[in-house]
XYZ file of C-alpha atoms in Angstrom:
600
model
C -22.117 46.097 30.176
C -22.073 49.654 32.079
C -22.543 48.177 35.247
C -20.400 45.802 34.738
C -17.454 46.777 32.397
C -14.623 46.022 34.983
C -15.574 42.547 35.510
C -16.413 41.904 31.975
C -13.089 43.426 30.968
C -11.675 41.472 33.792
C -12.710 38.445 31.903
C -11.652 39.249 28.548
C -7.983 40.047 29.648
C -8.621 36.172 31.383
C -9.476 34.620 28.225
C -6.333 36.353 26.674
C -3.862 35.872 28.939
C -4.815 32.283 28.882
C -5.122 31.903 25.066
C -2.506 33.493 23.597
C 0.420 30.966 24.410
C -1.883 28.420 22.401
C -2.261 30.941 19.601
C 1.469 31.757 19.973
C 2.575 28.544 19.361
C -0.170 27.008 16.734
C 0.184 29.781 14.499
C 4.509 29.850 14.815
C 4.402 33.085 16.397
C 1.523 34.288 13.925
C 3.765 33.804 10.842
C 1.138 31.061 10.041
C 3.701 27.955 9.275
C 3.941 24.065 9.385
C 2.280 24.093 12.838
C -0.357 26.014 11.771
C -1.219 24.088 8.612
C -1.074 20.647 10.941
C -3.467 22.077 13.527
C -6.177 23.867 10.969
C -5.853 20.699 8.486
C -8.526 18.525 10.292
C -11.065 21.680 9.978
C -10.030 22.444 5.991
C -10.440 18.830 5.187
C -13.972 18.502 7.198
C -15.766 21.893 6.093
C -18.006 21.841 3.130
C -18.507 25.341 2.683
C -15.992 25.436 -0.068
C -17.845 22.659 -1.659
C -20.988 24.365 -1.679
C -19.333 27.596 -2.765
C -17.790 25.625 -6.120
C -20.720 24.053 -6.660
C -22.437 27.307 -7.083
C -20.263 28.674 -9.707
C -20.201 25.413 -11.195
C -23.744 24.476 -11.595
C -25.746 26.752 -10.284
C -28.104 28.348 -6.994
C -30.184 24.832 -7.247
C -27.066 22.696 -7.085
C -25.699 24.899 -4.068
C -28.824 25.057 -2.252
C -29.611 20.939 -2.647
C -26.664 20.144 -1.112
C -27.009 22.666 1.669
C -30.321 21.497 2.025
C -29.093 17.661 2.100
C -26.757 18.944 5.204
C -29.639 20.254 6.625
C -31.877 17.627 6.860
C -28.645 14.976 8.033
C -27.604 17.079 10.788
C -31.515 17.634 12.009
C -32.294 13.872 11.697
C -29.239 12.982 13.539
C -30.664 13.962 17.087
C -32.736 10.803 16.722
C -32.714 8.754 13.607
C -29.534 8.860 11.872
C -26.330 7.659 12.882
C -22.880 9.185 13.004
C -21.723 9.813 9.832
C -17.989 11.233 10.226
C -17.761 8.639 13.123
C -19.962 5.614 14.341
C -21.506 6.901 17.672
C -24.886 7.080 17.461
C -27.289 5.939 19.925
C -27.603 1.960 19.565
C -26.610 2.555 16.215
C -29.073 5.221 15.849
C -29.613 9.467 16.777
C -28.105 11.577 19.130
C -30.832 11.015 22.031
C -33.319 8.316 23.060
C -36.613 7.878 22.260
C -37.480 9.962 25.317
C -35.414 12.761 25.363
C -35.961 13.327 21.374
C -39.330 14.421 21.656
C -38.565 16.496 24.496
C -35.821 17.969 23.197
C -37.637 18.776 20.337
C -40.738 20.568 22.298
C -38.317 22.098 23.977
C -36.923 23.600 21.278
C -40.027 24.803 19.931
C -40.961 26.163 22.784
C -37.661 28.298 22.839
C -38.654 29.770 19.931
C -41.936 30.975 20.668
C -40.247 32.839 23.625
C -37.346 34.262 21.377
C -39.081 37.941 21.711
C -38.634 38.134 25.234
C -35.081 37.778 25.028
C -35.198 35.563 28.233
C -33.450 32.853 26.619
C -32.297 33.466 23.990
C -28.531 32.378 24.757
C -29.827 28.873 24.793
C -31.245 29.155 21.654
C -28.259 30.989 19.847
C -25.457 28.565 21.395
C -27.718 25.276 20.483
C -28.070 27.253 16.518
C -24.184 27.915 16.281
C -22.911 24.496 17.089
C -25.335 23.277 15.182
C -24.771 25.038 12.093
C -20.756 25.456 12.486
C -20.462 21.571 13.995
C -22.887 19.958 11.707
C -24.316 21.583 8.550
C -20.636 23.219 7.154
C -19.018 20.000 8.117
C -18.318 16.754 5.748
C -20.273 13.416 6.690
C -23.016 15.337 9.119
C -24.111 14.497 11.957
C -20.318 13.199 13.709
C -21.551 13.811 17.669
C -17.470 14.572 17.950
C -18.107 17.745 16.064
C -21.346 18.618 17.955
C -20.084 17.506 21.780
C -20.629 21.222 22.696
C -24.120 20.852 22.377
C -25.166 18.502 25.042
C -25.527 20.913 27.739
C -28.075 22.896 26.027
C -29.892 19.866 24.547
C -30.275 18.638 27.993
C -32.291 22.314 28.863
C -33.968 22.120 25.748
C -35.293 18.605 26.848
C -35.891 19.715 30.278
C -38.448 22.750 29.467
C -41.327 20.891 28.593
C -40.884 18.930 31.937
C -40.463 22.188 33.684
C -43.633 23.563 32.314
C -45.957 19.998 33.162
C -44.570 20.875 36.804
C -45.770 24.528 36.932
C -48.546 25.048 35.260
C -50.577 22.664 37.381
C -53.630 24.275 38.720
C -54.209 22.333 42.351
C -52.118 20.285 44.602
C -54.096 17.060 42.659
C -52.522 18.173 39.700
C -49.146 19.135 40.511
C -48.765 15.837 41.885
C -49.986 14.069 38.820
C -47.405 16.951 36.847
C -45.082 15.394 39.287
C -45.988 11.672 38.954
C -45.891 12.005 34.784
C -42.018 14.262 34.952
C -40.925 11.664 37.289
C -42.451 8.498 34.624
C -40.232 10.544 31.499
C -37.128 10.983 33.778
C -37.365 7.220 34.646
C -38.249 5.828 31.468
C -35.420 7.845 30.242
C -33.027 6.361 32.735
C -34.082 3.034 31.635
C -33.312 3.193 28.286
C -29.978 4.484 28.971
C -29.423 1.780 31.279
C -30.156 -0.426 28.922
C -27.975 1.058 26.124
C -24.600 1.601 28.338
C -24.806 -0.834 31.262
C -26.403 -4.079 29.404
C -26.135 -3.713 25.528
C -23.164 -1.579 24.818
C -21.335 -3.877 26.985
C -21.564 -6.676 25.043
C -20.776 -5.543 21.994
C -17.217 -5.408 21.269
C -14.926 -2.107 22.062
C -12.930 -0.159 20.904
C -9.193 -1.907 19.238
C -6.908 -0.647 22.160
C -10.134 -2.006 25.280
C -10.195 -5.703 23.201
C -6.436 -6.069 22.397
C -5.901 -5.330 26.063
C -9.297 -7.662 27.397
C -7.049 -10.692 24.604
C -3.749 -10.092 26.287
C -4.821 -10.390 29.795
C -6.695 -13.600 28.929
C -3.165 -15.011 27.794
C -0.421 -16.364 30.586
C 1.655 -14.116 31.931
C 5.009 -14.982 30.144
C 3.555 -14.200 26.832
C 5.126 -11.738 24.653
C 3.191 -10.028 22.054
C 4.404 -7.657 18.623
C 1.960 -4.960 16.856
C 2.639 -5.120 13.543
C 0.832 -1.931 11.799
C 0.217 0.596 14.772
C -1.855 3.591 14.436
C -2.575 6.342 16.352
C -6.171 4.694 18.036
C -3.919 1.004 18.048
C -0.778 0.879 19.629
C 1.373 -0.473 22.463
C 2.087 3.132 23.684
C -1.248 3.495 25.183
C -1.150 4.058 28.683
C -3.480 0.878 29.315
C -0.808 -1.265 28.068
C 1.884 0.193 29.777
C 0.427 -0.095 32.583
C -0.692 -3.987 32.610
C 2.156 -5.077 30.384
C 5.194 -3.702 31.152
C 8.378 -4.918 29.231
C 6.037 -7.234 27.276
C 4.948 -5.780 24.619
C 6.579 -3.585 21.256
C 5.590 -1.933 18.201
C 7.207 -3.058 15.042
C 8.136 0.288 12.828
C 8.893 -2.170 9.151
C 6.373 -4.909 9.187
C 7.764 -6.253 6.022
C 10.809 -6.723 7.519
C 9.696 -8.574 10.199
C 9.306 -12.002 9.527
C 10.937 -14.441 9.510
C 11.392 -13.781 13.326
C 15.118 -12.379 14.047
C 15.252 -12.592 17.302
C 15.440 -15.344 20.421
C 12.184 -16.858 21.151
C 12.084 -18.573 24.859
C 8.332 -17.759 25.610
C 5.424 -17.994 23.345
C 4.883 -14.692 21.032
C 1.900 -13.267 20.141
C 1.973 -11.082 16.398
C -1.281 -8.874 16.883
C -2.142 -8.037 12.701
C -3.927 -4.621 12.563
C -6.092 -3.938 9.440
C -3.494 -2.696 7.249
C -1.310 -5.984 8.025
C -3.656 -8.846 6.955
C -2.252 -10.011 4.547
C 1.265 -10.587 6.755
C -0.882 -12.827 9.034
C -1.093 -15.307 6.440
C 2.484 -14.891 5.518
C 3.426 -15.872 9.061
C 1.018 -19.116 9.529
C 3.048 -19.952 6.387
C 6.176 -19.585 7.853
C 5.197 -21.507 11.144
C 2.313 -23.936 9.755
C 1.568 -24.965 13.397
C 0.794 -21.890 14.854
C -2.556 -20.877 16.189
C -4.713 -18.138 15.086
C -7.682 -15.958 16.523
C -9.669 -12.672 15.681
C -10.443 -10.120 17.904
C -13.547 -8.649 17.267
C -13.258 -4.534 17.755
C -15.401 -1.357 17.563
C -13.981 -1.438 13.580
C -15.087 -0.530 10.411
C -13.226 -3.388 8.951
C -15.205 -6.441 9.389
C -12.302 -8.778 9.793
C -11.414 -7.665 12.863
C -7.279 -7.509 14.877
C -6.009 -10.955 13.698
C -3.847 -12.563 16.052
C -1.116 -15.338 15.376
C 0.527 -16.794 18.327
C 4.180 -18.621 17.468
C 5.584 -21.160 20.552
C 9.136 -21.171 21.046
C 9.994 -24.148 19.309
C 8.223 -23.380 15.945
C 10.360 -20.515 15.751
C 13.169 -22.697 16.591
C 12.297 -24.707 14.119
C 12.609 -22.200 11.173
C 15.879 -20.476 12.583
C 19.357 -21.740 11.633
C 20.469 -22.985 8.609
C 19.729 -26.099 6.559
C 22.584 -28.645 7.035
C 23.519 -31.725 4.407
C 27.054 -34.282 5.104
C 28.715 -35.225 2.187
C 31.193 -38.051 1.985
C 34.302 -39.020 -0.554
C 32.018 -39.328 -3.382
C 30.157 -35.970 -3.322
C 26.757 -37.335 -2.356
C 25.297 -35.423 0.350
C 22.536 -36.661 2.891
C 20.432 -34.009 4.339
C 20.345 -33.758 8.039
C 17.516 -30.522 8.625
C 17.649 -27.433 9.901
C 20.452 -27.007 12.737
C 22.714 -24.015 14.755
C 25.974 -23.897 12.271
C 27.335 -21.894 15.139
C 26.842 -24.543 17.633
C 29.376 -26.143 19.526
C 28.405 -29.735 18.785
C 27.875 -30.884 15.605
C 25.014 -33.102 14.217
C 26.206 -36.806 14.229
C 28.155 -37.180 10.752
C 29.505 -40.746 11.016
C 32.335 -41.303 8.414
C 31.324 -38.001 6.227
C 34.224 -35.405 5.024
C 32.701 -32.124 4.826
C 29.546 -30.609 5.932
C 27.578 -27.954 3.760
C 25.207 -25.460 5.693
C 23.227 -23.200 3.182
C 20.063 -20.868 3.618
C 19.804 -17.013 4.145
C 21.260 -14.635 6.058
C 19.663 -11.651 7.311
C 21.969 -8.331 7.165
C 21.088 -5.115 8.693
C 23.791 -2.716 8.426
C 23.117 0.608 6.848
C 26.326 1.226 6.205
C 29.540 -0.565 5.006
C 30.682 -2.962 7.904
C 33.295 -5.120 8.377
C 32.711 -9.035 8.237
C 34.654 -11.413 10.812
C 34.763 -15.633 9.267
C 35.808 -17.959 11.744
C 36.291 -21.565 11.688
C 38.250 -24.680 10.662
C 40.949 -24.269 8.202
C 39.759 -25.204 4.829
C 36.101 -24.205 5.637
C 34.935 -21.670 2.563
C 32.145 -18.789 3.657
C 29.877 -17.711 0.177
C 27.357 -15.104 1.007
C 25.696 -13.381 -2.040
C 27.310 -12.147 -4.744
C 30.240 -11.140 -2.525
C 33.675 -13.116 -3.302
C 34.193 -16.420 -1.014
C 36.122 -15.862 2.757
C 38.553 -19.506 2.662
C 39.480 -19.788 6.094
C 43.064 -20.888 7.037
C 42.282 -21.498 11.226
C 42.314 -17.735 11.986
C 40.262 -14.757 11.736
C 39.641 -13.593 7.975
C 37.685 -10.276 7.540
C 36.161 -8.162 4.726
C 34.524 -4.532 4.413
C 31.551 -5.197 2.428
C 28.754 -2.933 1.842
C 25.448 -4.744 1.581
C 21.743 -4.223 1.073
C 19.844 -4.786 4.321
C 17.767 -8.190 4.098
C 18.465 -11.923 3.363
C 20.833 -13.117 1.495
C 21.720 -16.146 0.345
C 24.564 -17.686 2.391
C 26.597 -21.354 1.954
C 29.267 -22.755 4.033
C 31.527 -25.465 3.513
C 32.993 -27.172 6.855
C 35.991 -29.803 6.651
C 35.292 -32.357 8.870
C 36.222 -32.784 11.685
C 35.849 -29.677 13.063
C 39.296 -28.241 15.073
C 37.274 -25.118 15.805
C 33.140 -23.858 16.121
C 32.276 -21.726 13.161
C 32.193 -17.530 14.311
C 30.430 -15.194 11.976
C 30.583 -11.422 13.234
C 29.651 -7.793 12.296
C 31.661 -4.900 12.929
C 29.602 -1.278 12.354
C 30.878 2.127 13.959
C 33.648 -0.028 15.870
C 30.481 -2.593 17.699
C 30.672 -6.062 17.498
C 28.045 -8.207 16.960
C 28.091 -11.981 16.658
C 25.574 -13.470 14.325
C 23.185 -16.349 15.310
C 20.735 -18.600 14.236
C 17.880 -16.572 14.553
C 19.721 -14.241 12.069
C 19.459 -17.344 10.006
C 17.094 -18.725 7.374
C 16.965 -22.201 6.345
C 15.623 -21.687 2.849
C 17.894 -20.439 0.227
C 16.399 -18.738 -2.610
C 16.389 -15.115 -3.359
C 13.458 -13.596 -2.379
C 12.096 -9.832 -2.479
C 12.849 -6.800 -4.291
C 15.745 -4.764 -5.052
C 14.910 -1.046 -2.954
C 16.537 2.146 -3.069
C 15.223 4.622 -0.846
C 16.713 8.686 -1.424
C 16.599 11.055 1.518
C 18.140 14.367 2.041
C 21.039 13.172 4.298
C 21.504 9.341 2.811
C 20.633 6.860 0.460
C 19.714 3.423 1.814
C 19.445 0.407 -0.229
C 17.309 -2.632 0.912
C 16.043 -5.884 -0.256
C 12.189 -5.969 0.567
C 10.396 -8.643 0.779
C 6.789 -7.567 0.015
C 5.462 -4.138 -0.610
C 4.561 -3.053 2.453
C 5.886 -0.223 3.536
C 3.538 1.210 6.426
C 4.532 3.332 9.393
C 3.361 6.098 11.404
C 6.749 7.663 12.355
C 5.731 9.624 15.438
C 4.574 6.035 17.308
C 8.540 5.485 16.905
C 11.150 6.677 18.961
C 15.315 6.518 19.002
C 15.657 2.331 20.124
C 12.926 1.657 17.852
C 13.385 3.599 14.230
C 11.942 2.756 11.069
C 14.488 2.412 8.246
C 13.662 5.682 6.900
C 11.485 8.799 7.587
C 10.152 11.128 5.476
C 10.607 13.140 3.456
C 11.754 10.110 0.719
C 11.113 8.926 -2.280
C 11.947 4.667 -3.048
C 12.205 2.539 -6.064
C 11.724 -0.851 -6.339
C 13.283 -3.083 -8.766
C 13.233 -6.526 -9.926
C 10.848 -9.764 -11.117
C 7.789 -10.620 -10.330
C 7.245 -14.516 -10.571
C 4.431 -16.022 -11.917
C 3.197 -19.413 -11.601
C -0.005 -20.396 -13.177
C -1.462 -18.560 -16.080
C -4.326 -16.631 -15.986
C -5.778 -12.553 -15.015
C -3.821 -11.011 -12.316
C -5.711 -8.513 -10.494
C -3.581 -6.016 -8.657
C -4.385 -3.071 -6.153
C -1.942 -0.592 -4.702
C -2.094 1.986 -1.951
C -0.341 4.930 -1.678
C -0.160 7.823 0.812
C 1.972 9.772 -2.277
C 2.567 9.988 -6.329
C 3.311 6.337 -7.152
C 3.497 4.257 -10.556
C 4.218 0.512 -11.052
C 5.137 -0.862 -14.283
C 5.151 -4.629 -15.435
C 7.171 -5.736 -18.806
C 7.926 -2.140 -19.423
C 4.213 -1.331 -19.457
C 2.627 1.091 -16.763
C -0.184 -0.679 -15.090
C -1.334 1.553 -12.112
C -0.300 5.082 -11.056
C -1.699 7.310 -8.493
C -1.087 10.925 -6.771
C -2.993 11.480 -3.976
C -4.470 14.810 -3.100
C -3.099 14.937 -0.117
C -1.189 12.109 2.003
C -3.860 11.782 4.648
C -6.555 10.397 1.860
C -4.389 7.038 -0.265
C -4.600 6.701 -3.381
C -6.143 3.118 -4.568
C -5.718 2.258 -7.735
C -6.973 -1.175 -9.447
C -5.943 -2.843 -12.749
C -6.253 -6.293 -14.478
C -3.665 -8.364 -16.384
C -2.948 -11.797 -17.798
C 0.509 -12.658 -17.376
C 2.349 -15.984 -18.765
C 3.882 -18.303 -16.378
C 7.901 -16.633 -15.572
C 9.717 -13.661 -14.536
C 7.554 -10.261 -15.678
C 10.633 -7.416 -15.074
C 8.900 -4.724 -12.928
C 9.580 -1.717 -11.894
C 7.807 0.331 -8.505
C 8.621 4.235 -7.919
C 6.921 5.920 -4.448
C 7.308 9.755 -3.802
C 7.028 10.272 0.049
C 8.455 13.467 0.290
C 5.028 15.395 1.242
C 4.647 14.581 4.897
C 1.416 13.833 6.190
C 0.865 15.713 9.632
C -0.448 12.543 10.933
C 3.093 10.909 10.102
C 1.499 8.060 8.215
C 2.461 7.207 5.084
C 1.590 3.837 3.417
C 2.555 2.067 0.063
C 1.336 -1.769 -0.708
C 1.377 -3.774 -3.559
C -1.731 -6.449 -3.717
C -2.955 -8.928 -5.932
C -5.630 -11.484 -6.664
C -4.137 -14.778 -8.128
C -6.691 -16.656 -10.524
C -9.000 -18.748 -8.036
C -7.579 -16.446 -5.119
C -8.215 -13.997 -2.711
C -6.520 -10.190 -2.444
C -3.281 -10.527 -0.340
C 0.252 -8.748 -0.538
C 2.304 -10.063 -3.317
C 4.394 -12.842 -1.407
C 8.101 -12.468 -0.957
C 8.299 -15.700 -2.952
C 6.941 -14.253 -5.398
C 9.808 -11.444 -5.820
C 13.086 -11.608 -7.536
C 15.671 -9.155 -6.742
C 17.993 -7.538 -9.064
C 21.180 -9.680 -9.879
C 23.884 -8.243 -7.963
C 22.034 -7.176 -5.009
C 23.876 -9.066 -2.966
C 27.329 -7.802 -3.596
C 27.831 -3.839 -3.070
C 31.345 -3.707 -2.441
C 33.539 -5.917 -0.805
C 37.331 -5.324 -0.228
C 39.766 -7.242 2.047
C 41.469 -6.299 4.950
């Protein structure tokens, strides 16, 4: 260092200079703030050296020193016989290294140490102890090879000093060419195996989510569309991979649950990709289009179940978007004629009938109050919810009504014949919007439950049909918004409808302080540690055939610095498997439908 201070201060003021605008800004100019606590979380939640510390004054030296011990012996077995604990990347499934640079390494190593007096390399030795110590024995889940990355450089010297010393201490030419011959039989046996491992085996077995979704996609034609319902951070259609090969194709969906029934125009076969958390929803839509086809991609996953993947054809969606349509003649009797466009142009052949009745759901999405535009023949009557009936008299009749967003339950009765097509429009911050069929719903009943959701700026009421509210906010951007954002807390209220009697098992999840009660009892409650690590709670209960009031509160106002936050609701019928509590299964609140309605 006296020979050498300039450069060695030359370096330091380097390292400085290039640091501090990282330290700056992670520690909110060193005041130590939300930053800070978002980029130090992952390291508070994966060290164990407060663990070991409480267990010490809670039971003990032995205590302390057998789980220390326990960390020990993980992170040491790791280089060759355990797997990755925090994270699956072993070798094959198994250590660090291969069976031929394990032993080496660990000569190596030992060799290192008997030289430790002479100083000569000693760096080695200290840089291979501190990563391994800091990276794997203080951390949770040892040995994660993400931790311990730093390490491979001086693994690979370690493992290359017994090879170094076959080579040089050979006493004649005869046996510095067998030294030669034997270094070059380790290095290629080496290279075999990890030929083997990353050019012939790992290959085969399945990726990682975003490498397989993309490998499914491209193996579909080219006017396919396809919708992520659950994105995470390592799953989403943001990745530059997808970008890239599907551009304009493909979105992310912020509210799965208020996804289906599809909303939107169909013309070219869609493709709803189901991550883990959305399951259950993958049933829900081969329910809702019977005659759609269904496939698993197998990932790199800890869920065995894999990405499922529903793919809907344009006219099955057709098929489920409009309303349904009966004519009734003089006598009252109607004959049902399917499921049809009430805003078409031409009518479906009615013969000698007198009126025709259209009835389903509507979906409304409005926020806000909005104004609502009825057009259509004179005498035709508009009943949507709760709100009071629109008569029309041949012109324009409107109405500012404040609704919950979601379906609602919608009826209109056309005087045949028609003088004029029926018009249905929504007016919100002076845009017009037109309503179609695929804002329609050909099955009537109420379905869901009542939701309010409370944030600092605005209260937003809903009608959801499952429990299933699961975003990660930063994935979605202004075009693309989730109904809320936290911080928020929701309530759901309403009936749950049971069929068959019999023990209910029920499950929720939640990413914050939650409690669900049924007939005024509580039956699970939860409150996470911290949002990053849900809450699952479990319960059992036989219920009677009927409506069972219930009640669902979920506290969302601690933001998780991942920007996930979950809440579901599942249960296990009798003689069923776990799935989300179907929206048919859900009663909303009477009165729901109606928030306020006045006439203009």
């Amino acid at each position: 260092m006296a020979s050498y201070w300039r450069a060695a201060a030359l370096t330091f003021a380097g390292f400085v200079l290039t640091l501090f605008p990282y330290a700056f800004y992670f520690t909110d100019r060193f005041t130590f703030g939300s930053n800070w606590y978002q980029w130090s979380f992952m390291a508070r939640d994966r060290q164990v050296l407060s663990q070991i510390i409480e267990t010490w004054r809670a039971s003990g030296f032995d205590a302390a020193a057998s789980m220390l011990w326990r960390q020990v012996q993980t992170t040491w077995l790791g280089f060759q016989v355990l797997p990755g604990g925090g994270y699956v990347l072993g070798y094959r499934g198994g250590g660090m290294l291969d069976d031929i640079s394990a032993p080496l390494f660990v000569l190596g190593l030992a060799m290192t140490v008997r030289r430790l007096p002479g100083g000569r390399e000693a760096f080695v030795l200290y840089w291979w102890f501190v990563t391994f110590v800091v990276g794997g024995i203080m951390t949770s889940a040892p040995p994660s090879f993400v931790r311990m990355v730093g390490l491979l450089p001086t693994v690979s010297i370690l493992a290359a000093q017994p090879l170094e010393l076959i080579a040089r201490i050979a006493p004649d030419r005869i046996a510095r060419v067998g030294g030669a011959l034997l270094v070059a039989a380790f290095l290629g046996a080496a290279a075999w195996e990890n030929w083997r491992t990353y050019f012939v085996e790992y290959p085969a077995r399945p990726a990682d989510p975003v490498s397989e979704v993309a490998r499914y996609l491209k193996r579909q034609p080219a006017d396919h569309r396809a919708a992520l319902l659950g994105s995470e951070h390592w799953l989403n259609f943001d990745h530059e991979i997808f970008q890239i090969e599907f551009p304009g194709r493909l979105r992310d969906i912020p509210d799965p649950q208020h996804f289906l029934p599809i909303r939107e125009p169909v013309d070219h076969p869609l493709i709803l990709v189901f991550a883990p958390s959305q399951h259950s929803l993958a049933d829900y839509a081969l329910g809702l289009y019977p005659g759609a086809s269904v496939d698993v991609i197998e990932a790199d996953l800890r869920d065995p179940r894999g990405i499922r993947v529903v793919t809907i054809s344009p006219e099955q969606a057709r098929a489920r978007a409009g309303l349904r349509v009966a004519m009734h003649g003089s006598d009252g009797a109607g004959t049902p004629g399917g499921v049809a466009d009430p805003f078409a142009t031409e009518l479906p052949a009615a013969g000698a009938r007198e009126r025709i009745v259209w009835s389903g759901r509507l979906y409304w999405a409005p926020l806000e109050s909005a104004t609502l535009t009825f057009e259509a023949t004179s005498g035709a009557v508009l009943r949507l919810g709760d709100l009071e009936p629109l008569a029309s008299r041949g012109e324009p009749i409107s109405r500012t009504v404040e609704l919950a967003r979601g379906w609602h339950p919608i009826r209109i009765e056309e005087p045949l014949p028609r003088t004029r097509p029926i018009v249905l429009s929504v007016t919100e911050r002076d845009a017009k919007r037109a309503f179609t069929r695929w804002d329609m719903d050909p099955h009537p009943e109420a379905q869901g439950l009542t939701a309010r959701y409370e944030t600092k700026e605005r209260t937003v009421k809903a009608i959801d049909p499952q429990l299933d509210l699961f975003a990660v906010e930063s994935l979605f951007r202004s075009g693309n918004e989730p109904m809320v954002r936290m911080p928020f807390t929701v309530s759901w209220r309403g009936a749950l409808r049971v069929e068959h009697a019999g023990t209910y098992e029920f499950e929720a999840i939640g990413s914050g302080p939650y409690t669900v009660r049924l007939d005024g009892a509580e039956i699970l409650h939860g409150a996470p540690r911290i949002p990053e690590e849900p809450h699952v709670g479990q319960t059992s209960v036989v219920l009677a055939p009927g409506l069972h009031p219930i009640v669902v509160e979920f506290d969302s106002t601690v933001p998780a610095h991942t920007t996930r936050r979950v809440f579901q609701l599942y249960w296990t019928p009798p003689g069923q498997g776990k799935h989300l509590v179907p929206a048919s299964n859900f009663a909303p609140v009477e009165g729901s439908h109606r928030r306020q309605s006045r006439k203009r």
